[in-house]
Amino acid sequence: MIPLEITFAIHDFIKDRGLLDKTEFYYTYPIGRVHSLENVAKWAAPEFDRMGIQYETLFNMKEVDGKNAAVLSEEGGTVKLRSVGGSPAAQESGSYREERSR
């Protein structure tokens, strides 16, 4: 799971280099739509369809299986991969956490 903007930027980068026919995009998101904001999701899903970006919702990543080149979900799904991009869950910095607890 990475932000929509990054997905679109990478798509355009690949397209501008003439590599789109050699590239497959597969976007996963942990809730029942492609974005947490409903209006954004209503716009983004048709854009993904138009651009040929496959997507799967209700996909909460459990682990990356490097041996079998796959990402496994908590729900039991599997996505085969050649490369994977993601963003970690946001965490407080130590200094913020210390300041907040005072």
Tab-separated table of C-alpha atoms in Angstrom:
chain	number	residue	atom	x	y	z
A	1	MET	CA	0.000	0.000	0.000
A	2	ILE	CA	1.396	3.364	-1.030
A	3	PRO	CA	-0.329	6.727	-1.454
A	4	LEU	CA	-2.421	7.188	-4.589
A	5	GLU	CA	-0.204	10.058	-5.699
A	6	ILE	CA	2.846	7.807	-5.725
A	7	THR	CA	0.964	5.159	-7.703
A	8	PHE	CA	-0.039	7.713	-10.327
A	9	ALA	CA	3.461	9.235	-10.429
A	10	ILE	CA	5.140	5.846	-10.916
A	11	HIS	CA	2.581	4.970	-13.604
A	12	ASP	CA	3.365	8.200	-15.487
A	13	PHE	CA	7.119	7.677	-15.044
A	14	ILE	CA	6.890	4.161	-16.541
A	15	LYS	CA	4.553	5.346	-19.317
A	16	ASP	CA	6.835	8.272	-20.276
A	17	ARG	CA	9.692	5.807	-20.732
A	18	GLY	CA	7.652	3.539	-22.984
A	19	LEU	CA	7.677	0.658	-20.512
A	20	LEU	CA	3.973	0.449	-19.700
A	21	ASP	CA	3.495	-2.630	-21.883
A	22	LYS	CA	6.142	-4.407	-19.755
A	23	THR	CA	4.749	-3.302	-16.400
A	24	GLU	CA	1.842	-4.484	-14.286
A	25	PHE	CA	0.462	-2.417	-11.408
A	26	TYR	CA	-1.407	-4.037	-8.539
A	27	TYR	CA	-2.615	-1.726	-5.770
A	28	THR	CA	-3.886	-3.020	-2.435
A	29	TYR	CA	-5.746	-1.173	0.298
A	30	PRO	CA	-6.828	-2.388	3.738
A	31	ILE	CA	-10.466	-1.206	3.672
A	32	GLY	CA	-13.354	-1.816	1.283
A	33	ARG	CA	-12.388	0.940	-1.172
A	34	VAL	CA	-9.138	2.301	-2.673
A	35	HIS	CA	-8.915	5.290	-0.326
A	36	SER	CA	-10.137	6.105	3.166
A	37	LEU	CA	-11.942	9.242	1.942
A	38	GLU	CA	-15.068	8.088	0.137
A	39	ASN	CA	-15.078	10.862	-2.504
A	40	VAL	CA	-11.416	10.221	-3.314
A	41	ALA	CA	-12.130	6.488	-3.617
A	42	LYS	CA	-15.100	7.150	-5.936
A	43	TRP	CA	-12.788	9.169	-8.191
A	44	ALA	CA	-9.695	6.947	-7.941
A	45	ALA	CA	-11.214	3.528	-8.730
A	46	PRO	CA	-12.413	4.593	-12.221
A	47	GLU	CA	-9.029	6.269	-12.805
A	48	PHE	CA	-7.282	3.021	-11.918
A	49	ASP	CA	-9.598	1.177	-14.327
A	50	ARG	CA	-8.883	3.707	-17.085
A	51	MET	CA	-5.132	3.440	-16.552
A	52	GLY	CA	-5.088	-0.350	-16.295
A	53	ILE	CA	-4.059	-0.380	-12.640
A	54	GLN	CA	-5.421	-3.488	-10.953
A	55	TYR	CA	-6.489	-3.156	-7.353
A	56	GLU	CA	-7.679	-5.223	-4.431
A	57	THR	CA	-9.407	-3.865	-1.356
A	58	LEU	CA	-9.701	-5.470	2.074
A	59	PHE	CA	-6.057	-6.517	1.776
A	60	ASN	CA	-4.164	-6.127	5.045
A	61	MET	CA	-0.585	-7.181	4.482
A	62	LYS	CA	0.561	-9.923	6.823
A	63	GLU	CA	3.965	-10.794	5.401
A	64	VAL	CA	6.200	-10.825	2.367
A	65	ASP	CA	7.121	-14.339	1.256
A	66	GLY	CA	10.460	-13.762	-0.446
A	67	LYS	CA	10.949	-17.415	-1.313
A	68	ASN	CA	7.721	-17.512	-3.349
A	69	ALA	CA	7.800	-13.838	-4.420
A	70	ALA	CA	4.418	-13.068	-2.893
A	71	VAL	CA	2.691	-10.762	-0.442
A	72	LEU	CA	0.253	-12.489	1.904
A	73	SER	CA	-2.730	-10.801	3.523
A	74	GLU	CA	-4.385	-11.279	6.897
A	75	GLU	CA	-7.520	-12.252	4.951
A	76	GLY	CA	-5.750	-15.145	3.235
A	77	GLY	CA	-5.110	-13.452	-0.120
A	78	THR	CA	-1.867	-13.697	-2.059
A	79	VAL	CA	-0.383	-11.291	-4.579
A	80	LYS	CA	2.569	-12.482	-6.659
A	81	LEU	CA	5.222	-9.830	-7.160
A	82	ARG	CA	8.460	-8.894	-8.792
A	83	SER	CA	8.873	-5.762	-6.700
A	84	VAL	CA	6.821	-4.218	-3.937
A	85	GLY	CA	6.405	-0.709	-2.587
A	86	GLY	CA	4.742	0.339	0.608
A	87	SER	CA	4.659	2.915	3.303
A	88	PRO	CA	5.002	2.033	6.969
A	89	ALA	CA	2.381	2.955	9.521
A	90	ALA	CA	3.025	6.393	10.968
A	91	GLN	CA	4.675	6.399	14.365
A	92	GLU	CA	5.376	9.178	16.821
A	93	SER	CA	8.955	10.295	17.132
A	94	GLY	CA	10.602	9.731	20.490
A	95	SER	CA	10.833	13.460	21.293
A	96	TYR	CA	7.142	14.003	20.501
A	97	ARG	CA	6.155	11.024	22.645
A	98	GLU	CA	8.257	12.336	25.578
A	99	GLU	CA	6.876	15.860	25.302
A	100	ARG	CA	3.284	14.629	25.120
A	101	SER	CA	3.649	12.489	28.252
A	102	ARG	CA	4.736	15.447	30.432
